[in-house]
Coordinates of C-alpha atoms in Angstrom, one line a residue:
Chain V
M133 CA -13.2 41.4 22.2
T134 CA -13.7 39.9 18.8
T135 CA -15.5 36.6 18.2
M136 CA -13.3 33.6 17.6
L137 CA -15.9 30.9 17.2
A138 CA -19.7 31.1 16.8
V139 CA -21.7 27.9 16.8
R140 CA -25.3 28.3 15.6
D141 CA -28.1 25.7 15.8
L142 CA -25.6 22.8 15.3
H143 CA -27.0 19.3 14.8
A144 CA -24.8 16.2 14.4
G145 CA -24.7 12.5 15.3
Y146 CA -23.7 9.1 14.3
D147 CA -25.7 7.0 11.8
E148 CA -29.3 7.0 13.2
S149 CA -28.7 8.6 16.5
S150 CA -28.5 12.4 16.7
V151 CA -26.3 13.7 19.5
L152 CA -26.2 17.5 19.1
Q153 CA -29.7 19.0 18.9
G154 CA -29.4 22.7 18.2
L155 CA -26.2 23.7 19.9
N156 CA -25.4 27.4 20.3
F157 CA -22.4 29.1 21.9
E158 CA -19.6 31.6 21.3
L159 CA -16.0 32.0 22.1
K160 CA -14.1 35.4 22.1
K161 CA -10.5 35.7 21.3
G162 CA -8.2 35.0 24.2
E163 CA -10.8 33.5 26.5
V164 CA -10.6 30.3 28.4
V165 CA -14.1 28.7 28.4
C166 CA -15.2 25.4 29.7
L167 CA -18.0 23.1 28.6
L168 CA -19.4 21.1 31.4
G169 CA -21.9 18.3 31.3
A170 CA -22.6 14.7 32.4
N171 CA -21.6 11.6 30.3
G172 CA -23.4 11.4 27.0
A173 CA -24.4 15.1 26.9
G174 CA -22.6 15.5 23.6
K175 CA -19.4 17.3 24.7
T176 CA -17.0 14.9 22.9
T177 CA -19.2 15.0 19.8
T178 CA -19.0 18.8 19.8
M179 CA -15.2 18.6 19.8
A180 CA -15.3 16.0 17.0
V181 CA -17.5 18.2 14.8
L182 CA -15.3 21.2 15.4
S183 CA -12.2 19.3 14.5
G184 CA -13.8 17.6 11.5
L185 CA -13.8 14.0 12.7
V186 CA -17.6 13.9 12.6
D187 CA -19.7 15.8 10.0
A188 CA -22.5 18.1 11.1
S189 CA -25.9 17.4 9.7
S190 CA -27.1 21.0 10.0
G191 CA -26.3 24.4 11.5
S192 CA -23.2 26.7 11.1
V193 CA -19.9 27.2 12.7
T194 CA -18.0 30.4 12.0
Y195 CA -14.3 30.4 13.0
D196 CA -12.5 33.7 12.6
G197 CA -14.9 34.8 10.0
Q198 CA -14.7 31.7 7.9
D199 CA -17.2 28.9 7.4
L200 CA -15.5 26.1 9.4
L201 CA -17.8 23.3 8.3
A202 CA -16.8 23.8 4.7
M203 CA -13.1 23.3 5.5
P204 CA -11.6 19.8 5.5
S205 CA -9.9 18.8 8.7
H206 CA -6.3 19.5 7.6
R207 CA -7.3 23.1 6.6
R208 CA -8.8 23.7 10.1
V209 CA -5.5 22.7 11.7
E210 CA -3.6 25.0 9.3
A211 CA -6.1 27.8 10.2
G212 CA -5.0 27.3 13.9
L213 CA -7.6 25.0 15.3
S214 CA -6.1 22.2 17.3
L215 CA -7.7 19.4 19.4
S216 CA -6.1 17.3 22.2
P217 CA -8.7 14.4 22.0
E218 CA -10.4 12.5 24.7
G219 CA -8.4 9.4 25.6
R220 CA -5.2 11.1 24.3
K221 CA -4.9 9.1 21.1
V222 CA -1.1 9.3 21.0
F223 CA 0.7 7.3 18.3
P224 CA 1.7 4.3 20.5
N225 CA 4.6 2.9 18.5
L226 CA 6.1 6.3 17.7
T227 CA 8.6 8.0 20.1
V228 CA 7.6 10.9 22.2
E229 CA 9.6 13.2 19.9
E230 CA 8.0 11.8 16.7
N231 CA 4.6 12.4 18.2
L232 CA 5.5 16.0 18.9
V233 CA 7.1 16.6 15.6
L234 CA 3.9 15.2 13.9
G235 CA 2.0 17.7 15.8
S236 CA 3.5 20.4 13.6
F237 CA 2.9 18.5 10.4
N238 CA 0.7 21.3 9.0
S239 CA 2.5 23.6 6.5
K240 CA 1.9 26.7 8.8
A241 CA 3.5 25.0 11.8
R242 CA 6.6 23.5 10.2
A243 CA 8.6 26.8 10.4
G244 CA 9.6 27.3 14.0
R245 CA 9.1 23.7 14.8
A246 CA 12.4 23.3 16.7
A247 CA 11.7 26.3 18.9
R248 CA 8.2 25.1 19.7
L249 CA 9.6 21.7 20.5
E250 CA 11.8 23.3 23.1
E251 CA 8.8 25.3 24.5
V252 CA 6.9 22.0 25.0
Y253 CA 9.9 20.4 26.6
T254 CA 10.1 23.4 29.0
L255 CA 6.4 23.1 29.8
F256 CA 6.7 19.4 30.3
P257 CA 10.2 18.5 31.4
R258 CA 8.9 14.9 31.8
L259 CA 8.5 14.6 28.0
A260 CA 12.1 15.8 27.4
E261 CA 13.3 13.0 29.6
R262 CA 11.4 10.5 27.6
R263 CA 11.9 11.8 24.1
V264 CA 13.1 8.5 22.7
Q265 CA 10.5 6.3 24.5
S266 CA 7.6 4.8 22.6
A267 CA 4.5 6.8 23.5
G268 CA 2.4 3.8 24.2
L269 CA 4.7 2.7 27.0
M270 CA 4.1 5.8 29.1
S271 CA 1.8 6.4 31.9
G272 CA -1.7 8.0 31.4
G273 CA -0.5 11.3 32.8
E274 CA 2.6 11.4 30.6
Q275 CA 0.4 10.5 27.6
Q276 CA -1.9 13.4 28.4
M277 CA 1.0 15.8 28.6
L278 CA 2.1 14.4 25.2
A279 CA -1.3 14.9 23.7
L280 CA -1.3 18.5 25.0
G281 CA 2.2 19.0 23.7
R282 CA 1.3 17.6 20.3
A283 CA -1.7 19.9 20.1
I284 CA 0.5 22.9 20.9
M285 CA 3.0 21.9 18.3
A286 CA 0.3 22.7 15.7
K287 CA 0.7 26.4 16.5
P288 CA -2.9 26.8 17.5
R289 CA -4.9 30.0 17.9
L290 CA -7.8 28.0 19.3
L291 CA -6.9 25.0 21.4
L292 CA -9.6 22.5 22.1
L293 CA -9.0 20.2 25.1
D294 CA -11.3 17.2 25.6
E295 CA -11.2 15.8 29.1
P296 CA -7.5 16.4 29.9
S297 CA -8.2 15.1 33.4
L298 CA -9.8 11.8 32.4
G299 CA -8.4 8.9 34.5
L300 CA -5.5 10.8 36.0
A301 CA -4.5 10.9 39.7
P302 CA -5.3 14.2 41.5
M303 CA -1.6 15.2 41.6
I304 CA -1.2 14.7 37.8
V305 CA -4.5 16.6 37.2
Q306 CA -3.0 19.5 39.0
A307 CA 0.2 19.4 36.9
V308 CA -1.8 19.2 33.7
F309 CA -4.0 22.1 34.7
E310 CA -1.0 24.1 35.8
A311 CA 0.3 23.6 32.2
I312 CA -3.0 24.6 30.7
R313 CA -2.9 27.8 32.8
K314 CA 0.5 28.6 31.3
I315 CA -0.7 28.0 27.8
A316 CA -3.7 30.3 28.5
A317 CA -1.3 33.0 29.5
T318 CA 0.0 33.1 25.9
D319 CA -2.7 34.5 23.7
I320 CA -4.2 31.1 22.7
T321 CA -8.0 30.8 23.1
I322 CA -8.9 27.6 25.0
F323 CA -12.1 25.7 24.9
L324 CA -12.1 23.0 27.5
V325 CA -14.4 20.0 27.9
E326 CA -14.4 18.5 31.4
Q327 CA -16.2 16.4 33.9
N328 CA -13.9 17.5 36.6
T329 CA -15.9 20.7 37.2
H330 CA -13.7 22.0 40.0
A331 CA -10.5 21.8 38.0
A332 CA -12.2 23.3 34.9
L333 CA -13.7 26.2 36.8
S334 CA -10.4 27.0 38.4
I335 CA -8.9 28.0 35.0
A336 CA -11.9 29.1 32.9
S337 CA -13.3 32.6 33.1
R338 CA -16.8 31.3 32.1
G339 CA -18.5 28.2 31.1
Y340 CA -21.4 26.4 29.4
V341 CA -23.4 23.5 30.8
M342 CA -24.5 21.0 28.3
S343 CA -27.3 18.4 28.5
A344 CA -28.9 16.2 25.8
G345 CA -27.2 17.9 23.0
R346 CA -28.0 21.5 23.9
I347 CA -26.6 24.3 26.1
V348 CA -28.8 24.4 29.2
H349 CA -26.9 27.0 31.3
A350 CA -24.2 29.6 30.9
G351 CA -22.4 31.8 33.2
S352 CA -19.1 33.1 34.7
A353 CA -16.8 30.7 36.6
A354 CA -17.9 32.2 39.9
E355 CA -21.6 31.8 39.1
L356 CA -21.2 28.3 37.9
R357 CA -19.2 27.4 41.0
Q358 CA -22.1 28.5 43.2
S359 CA -24.8 27.2 40.8
P360 CA -26.9 24.3 42.2
E361 CA -27.4 23.1 38.6
V362 CA -23.7 22.4 38.1
R363 CA -23.2 21.1 41.6
D364 CA -26.1 18.7 41.5
A365 CA -25.6 17.7 37.9
F366 CA -22.3 16.1 38.7
I367 CA -22.4 15.3 42.3
G368 CA -25.9 13.9 42.3
G369 CA -25.3 12.1 39.0
K370 CA -28.5 13.6 37.5
S371 CA -28.5 15.4 34.2
A372 CA -28.8 19.2 34.2
R373 CA -32.1 18.8 32.5
T374 CA -33.7 16.8 35.3
I375 CA -32.6 19.4 37.8
R376 CA -33.9 22.2 35.7
E377 CA -37.3 20.5 35.3
A378 CA -37.4 19.8 39.0
R379 CA -36.8 23.4 39.8
H380 CA -39.5 24.5 37.4
A381 CA -42.0 22.1 38.8
Chain P
M177 CA 23.1 -34.2 -1.9
H178 CA 22.6 -30.5 -1.1
Y179 CA 23.9 -29.1 2.2
I180 CA 22.9 -26.6 4.7
P181 CA 25.0 -23.4 3.6
Q182 CA 23.6 -23.7 0.1
L183 CA 20.1 -23.9 1.4
I184 CA 20.6 -20.9 3.6
V185 CA 22.0 -18.8 0.8
D186 CA 19.3 -19.7 -1.6
A187 CA 16.6 -19.1 1.0
L188 CA 18.1 -15.7 1.9
L189 CA 18.2 -14.6 -1.7
L190 CA 14.6 -15.7 -2.3
G191 CA 13.5 -14.0 1.0
G192 CA 14.9 -10.7 -0.1
I193 CA 12.9 -10.8 -3.3
Y194 CA 9.8 -11.9 -1.4
T195 CA 10.2 -9.0 1.0
L196 CA 10.1 -6.6 -1.8
M197 CA 7.1 -8.4 -3.3
V198 CA 5.1 -8.2 -0.1
I199 CA 6.1 -4.9 1.4
G200 CA 4.1 -2.9 -0.9
L201 CA 1.0 -4.9 -0.1
A202 CA 1.6 -4.5 3.6
L203 CA 2.2 -0.7 3.1
S204 CA -1.0 0.0 1.3
F205 CA -3.1 -2.2 3.6
G206 CA -1.6 -0.7 6.7
V207 CA -2.4 2.8 5.6
T208 CA -5.7 2.5 3.7
R209 CA -7.0 -0.8 5.3
V210 CA -7.9 -1.9 1.8
I211 CA -6.4 -5.2 0.7
N212 CA -5.2 -4.8 -2.9
F213 CA -6.0 -8.0 -4.7
A214 CA -4.4 -6.5 -7.9
H215 CA -1.0 -6.2 -6.2
G216 CA 0.1 -9.3 -8.2
E217 CA -0.9 -7.6 -11.4
A218 CA 1.3 -4.6 -10.5
V219 CA 4.2 -7.0 -10.3
M220 CA 3.2 -8.6 -13.6
I221 CA 2.9 -5.2 -15.4
G222 CA 6.3 -4.2 -14.0
A223 CA 7.8 -7.4 -15.4
Y224 CA 6.3 -6.8 -18.9
G225 CA 7.3 -3.1 -18.8
A226 CA 10.9 -4.2 -18.3
Y227 CA 10.5 -6.9 -21.0
T228 CA 9.0 -4.4 -23.5
I229 CA 11.7 -1.8 -22.9
A230 CA 14.5 -4.4 -23.3
L231 CA 12.8 -5.8 -26.4
V232 CA 12.2 -2.4 -28.1
S233 CA 15.4 -0.4 -27.1
G234 CA 17.7 -3.0 -25.6
I235 CA 17.8 -1.1 -22.4
D236 CA 18.7 -3.3 -19.4
P237 CA 15.9 -3.8 -16.9
L238 CA 18.0 -2.4 -14.1
L239 CA 18.3 0.9 -16.0
A240 CA 14.7 1.0 -16.8
L241 CA 13.7 0.3 -13.1
P242 CA 13.6 3.9 -11.8
L243 CA 11.5 5.1 -14.7
L244 CA 9.1 2.1 -14.4
M245 CA 8.8 2.8 -10.7
V246 CA 7.9 6.4 -11.2
I247 CA 5.3 5.5 -13.9
G248 CA 3.9 2.8 -11.5
C249 CA 3.7 5.2 -8.6
L250 CA 1.8 7.8 -10.7
F251 CA -0.5 5.2 -12.3
G252 CA -1.2 3.8 -8.8
M253 CA -2.1 7.2 -7.4
A254 CA -4.4 7.9 -10.4
L255 CA -6.0 4.5 -10.0
F256 CA -6.6 5.1 -6.3
K257 CA -8.2 8.5 -6.9
V258 CA -10.5 7.2 -9.6
S259 CA -11.5 3.8 -8.3
I260 CA -10.6 3.1 -4.7
E261 CA -11.1 6.4 -3.0
P262 CA -14.9 6.3 -3.8
V263 CA -15.3 2.9 -2.0
L264 CA -13.2 3.7 1.1
K265 CA -16.3 3.7 3.3
A266 CA -18.0 0.8 1.5
P267 CA -18.1 -2.7 2.9
H268 CA -14.9 -4.7 2.7
V269 CA -16.4 -7.2 0.3
N270 CA -17.0 -4.3 -2.2
Q271 CA -13.4 -3.2 -1.9
I272 CA -12.2 -6.7 -2.5
L273 CA -14.4 -7.2 -5.5
L274 CA -13.2 -3.9 -6.9
T275 CA -9.4 -4.5 -6.6
F276 CA -9.9 -8.1 -7.7
G277 CA -11.7 -6.8 -10.9
I278 CA -8.9 -4.3 -11.5
G279 CA -6.6 -7.3 -11.4
L280 CA -8.6 -9.2 -13.9
V281 CA -8.7 -6.2 -16.3
L282 CA -5.0 -5.9 -16.1
Q283 CA -4.4 -9.6 -16.6
N284 CA -6.5 -9.8 -19.7
A285 CA -5.1 -6.6 -21.1
A286 CA -1.7 -8.2 -20.7
V287 CA -2.9 -11.3 -22.6
M288 CA -4.1 -9.1 -25.4
I289 CA -0.9 -7.0 -25.6
W290 CA 1.8 -9.7 -24.9
K291 CA 0.0 -13.0 -25.6
A292 CA -0.2 -15.7 -23.0
D293 CA 3.2 -17.2 -23.6
E294 CA 5.9 -17.2 -20.9
R295 CA 8.8 -14.9 -21.6
S296 CA 11.9 -13.6 -19.9
V297 CA 14.5 -11.0 -20.4
V298 CA 18.0 -12.2 -21.2
T299 CA 20.7 -10.2 -19.5
P300 CA 24.4 -10.8 -19.3
Y301 CA 24.2 -11.3 -15.5
A302 CA 21.0 -13.5 -15.5
Y303 CA 22.7 -16.8 -16.2
S304 CA 26.1 -16.0 -14.7
S305 CA 27.0 -17.7 -11.4
F306 CA 29.6 -17.4 -8.7
Q307 CA 31.1 -20.0 -6.4
F308 CA 32.0 -19.3 -2.8
G309 CA 33.6 -22.4 -1.4
E310 CA 30.9 -25.0 -2.0
V311 CA 28.1 -22.6 -2.4
F312 CA 26.8 -21.6 -5.8
V313 CA 25.1 -18.2 -6.3
A314 CA 23.2 -17.3 -9.5
G315 CA 24.1 -13.9 -10.7
G316 CA 20.6 -12.8 -11.5
R317 CA 19.3 -13.8 -8.1
L318 CA 22.2 -12.0 -6.3
I319 CA 21.5 -8.8 -8.2
G320 CA 17.8 -9.1 -7.7
F321 CA 18.4 -9.6 -4.0
G322 CA 20.7 -6.5 -3.9
V323 CA 18.1 -4.3 -5.7
A324 CA 15.4 -5.6 -3.3
L325 CA 17.6 -4.8 -0.3
V326 CA 18.3 -1.3 -1.5
L327 CA 14.6 -0.6 -2.1
V328 CA 13.4 -2.0 1.2
A329 CA 16.1 -0.1 3.0
A330 CA 15.0 3.1 1.1
L331 CA 11.4 2.5 2.2
F332 CA 12.4 2.0 5.8
F333 CA 14.5 5.2 5.6
W334 CA 11.6 7.0 4.1
L335 CA 9.2 5.8 6.8
R336 CA 11.6 6.7 9.6
R337 CA 13.2 10.0 8.5
T338 CA 10.9 12.0 6.3
E339 CA 7.9 14.2 6.9
F340 CA 5.6 12.1 4.7
G341 CA 7.0 8.8 5.9
R342 CA 6.3 9.7 9.5
A343 CA 2.8 10.8 8.5
T344 CA 2.4 7.4 6.9
R345 CA 3.3 5.5 10.1
A346 CA 1.0 7.9 12.1
L347 CA -1.9 7.1 9.8
D348 CA -1.2 3.4 10.1
E349 CA -1.3 3.6 13.9
Q350 CA -4.0 6.1 14.9
R351 CA -6.2 7.4 12.1
D352 CA -8.1 9.9 14.1
A353 CA -5.0 11.5 15.6
A354 CA -3.5 11.7 12.2
V355 CA -6.5 13.7 11.1
L356 CA -6.1 15.9 14.2
V357 CA -2.5 16.8 13.5
G358 CA -3.6 18.0 10.0
I359 CA -2.5 15.2 7.8
N360 CA -4.5 15.2 4.5
V361 CA -5.6 11.6 4.8
K362 CA -6.9 11.1 1.3
R363 CA -3.6 12.5 -0.2
M364 CA -1.6 10.2 2.1
Y365 CA -3.8 7.2 1.0
A366 CA -3.1 8.0 -2.6
L367 CA 0.6 8.4 -2.0
A368 CA 0.9 5.1 0.0
F369 CA -1.0 3.3 -2.7
G370 CA 1.2 4.8 -5.4
L371 CA 4.4 3.7 -3.6
S372 CA 3.0 0.3 -3.1
V373 CA 2.4 -0.1 -6.8
A374 CA 5.9 1.2 -7.5
L375 CA 7.3 -1.5 -5.2
G376 CA 5.2 -4.1 -6.9
V377 CA 6.5 -2.9 -10.3
A378 CA 10.1 -3.1 -9.0
T379 CA 9.5 -6.7 -8.0
G380 CA 8.3 -7.4 -11.5
V381 CA 11.4 -5.9 -13.0
I382 CA 13.5 -8.2 -10.9
L383 CA 11.4 -11.3 -11.8
S384 CA 11.7 -10.5 -15.5
F385 CA 15.4 -11.5 -15.5
I386 CA 15.5 -14.2 -12.9
G387 CA 12.6 -16.4 -14.2
A388 CA 9.8 -16.7 -16.7
I389 CA 7.0 -14.1 -16.7
S390 CA 3.4 -14.6 -17.9
P391 CA 0.2 -12.5 -17.7
F392 CA -1.0 -15.1 -15.1
M393 CA 1.8 -14.7 -12.7
G394 CA -0.1 -12.2 -10.6
F395 CA -2.4 -14.7 -8.9
H396 CA 0.5 -16.9 -7.8
I397 CA 2.3 -13.9 -6.4
L398 CA -0.9 -12.7 -4.6
V399 CA -1.2 -16.1 -2.8
K400 CA 2.4 -16.0 -1.8
G401 CA 2.0 -12.5 -0.6
F402 CA -1.0 -13.4 1.5
A403 CA 0.8 -16.4 3.0
I404 CA 3.7 -14.0 4.0
I405 CA 1.4 -11.4 5.4
V406 CA -0.6 -14.1 7.3
L407 CA 2.6 -15.4 8.7
G408 CA 3.8 -12.0 9.8
G409 CA 0.4 -10.7 11.0
L410 CA -1.8 -8.4 9.0
G411 CA -0.8 -4.8 9.2
S412 CA 2.7 -5.1 10.3
I413 CA 5.5 -4.1 7.9
V414 CA 8.2 -5.6 10.1
G415 CA 6.1 -8.8 10.4
A416 CA 5.9 -8.9 6.6
V417 CA 9.7 -9.0 6.3
L418 CA 9.8 -11.8 8.8
G419 CA 7.1 -13.7 7.0
A420 CA 8.9 -13.3 3.6
F421 CA 12.0 -15.0 5.0
L422 CA 10.0 -17.8 6.7
L423 CA 8.2 -18.6 3.5
A424 CA 11.4 -18.5 1.6
F425 CA 13.1 -20.9 4.0
A426 CA 10.1 -23.2 4.0
E427 CA 9.9 -23.3 0.2
T428 CA 13.6 -23.8 -0.2
A429 CA 13.7 -26.6 2.4
V430 CA 10.9 -28.4 0.7
S431 CA 12.5 -28.2 -2.7
Y432 CA 15.7 -29.6 -1.2
Y433 CA 14.5 -32.4 1.0
V434 CA 11.2 -33.6 -0.5
P435 CA 11.5 -35.9 -3.5
N436 CA 10.4 -33.9 -6.6
G437 CA 10.4 -31.0 -4.2
T438 CA 10.6 -28.1 -6.7
G439 CA 7.0 -28.7 -7.7
W440 CA 5.9 -29.1 -4.1
A441 CA 7.6 -25.9 -3.0
E442 CA 5.0 -24.0 -4.9
A443 CA 2.3 -25.5 -2.7
V444 CA 4.0 -24.4 0.5
A445 CA 2.3 -20.9 0.4
F446 CA -1.1 -22.6 0.2
A447 CA -0.3 -25.0 3.1
V448 CA 1.0 -22.0 5.1
L449 CA -2.2 -20.0 4.5
F450 CA -4.3 -23.0 5.5
L451 CA -2.4 -23.8 8.6
V452 CA -1.9 -20.3 10.0
L453 CA -5.6 -19.3 9.4
V454 CA -6.7 -22.4 11.2
L455 CA -4.2 -22.6 14.0
R456 CA -3.1 -19.0 14.6
P457 CA -5.3 -16.5 12.8
R458 CA -3.5 -13.5 14.1
G459 CA -0.2 -14.5 12.5
I460 CA 3.0 -15.7 14.1
I461 CA 3.7 -12.4 15.9
G462 CA 0.1 -11.8 16.2
Q463 CA -1.3 -8.2 16.5
A464 CA -5.0 -7.5 16.1
V465 CA -6.0 -5.0 13.4
A466 CA -9.0 -2.9 14.1
D467 CA -12.0 -3.5 11.8

């Protein structure tokens, strides 16, 4: 498999505080990979740097052979990199359909927009029922479906999903992950940030564990499911680093 | 004495023109979050553009309107790229001083070019008037209202139905998500600013034939614009329309019912600014604006 994304020694942060402190990882074409970690580990910052919302301070990111950090955000979307952000960030006063149509604003995605809209409506029949409703008036689960649908409308080759299960009822989480599974079955590469380890590992083939701005552990989904690092990191509420230090002591 | 139908008609006609005057200001603020203190000067330049074209070639302001709007839009986009784009991340006070300074430069350039005297464009329709029952309607105001209505409707159509209009609303609502769907934010900023200048220019063209124009008219227009925006709530285009009609009704009522009211009507905008900012800082249909 060819490499889709290669992140090398990435540093980034906000003003004085640095969040990413030498991040390294890789994604191959067609993979579903998850990024796990406790609150504040730097998962969302990673997504923000990849999509261009936050600038990197050093390091490199190669996407499909191109220097990603040199591309402005809208070029990244054109090149097939699409993020469904943490907290959904739908356009609240626009209708569901307007939100989706905006998803294919980039010049590469406008052709075939109508067909993709139908695909999204097939994937999420709920959105089809609500197409003329203001997005801000929908439930959290529906907004999550909308954010996912909007990201797919961009015709992505690499789909970044930031906490799609955040704040959703277990049944809705199941429905959302079922949809992600269907998206993964097309040839879209998926990089998934989650705190819901169980759900993430149910669809990812492998994953990384992040702590304090670095990758501290990597492995296949099966390994990570068994791994005490992962289990303790989330269930015990301790950071992965604390646990690693404890094990080495 | 005056009576109610006349007051309503006058206020409506004025409100339409005020809507056009303020909607550009609301558009550029909603998208770029920079308050353009030179918007009044865009109106003033539009008025003098129409005046100069009429003087030199005899072309009617209404015929010159499309050309002046295109020039205004291009000028606005260029001005944005050169001056405002570099200070987008600067503190608000820097942005305010910058646009205020641009306004001063334009105002003084106008004094040098056209002198400080008041002028106006005389058109066949400017001083005509119609009578419907007991209500008198000035031809110039009616035509100005009609043009304003068409342009405001065109803006709403653009915002609702076109690719870039939709992107403009998206940017107004949720900037991060607009970036994430691939909207070239800086280009949209420049476009929104250009359109807002074009709408200001159009307002000036209308004012050139319904009243007197002077290089100093911009400040007065800006204060009215702020009063309207503050009434409607900062950052809401629909609110701006509502605010425009509220101010128009308040001014017209004062000029009708207060002795020597025509002079006092001009103070209504100041009074409104004062009262709303003290009593209801989020505007009548209040909506908080981030940052």
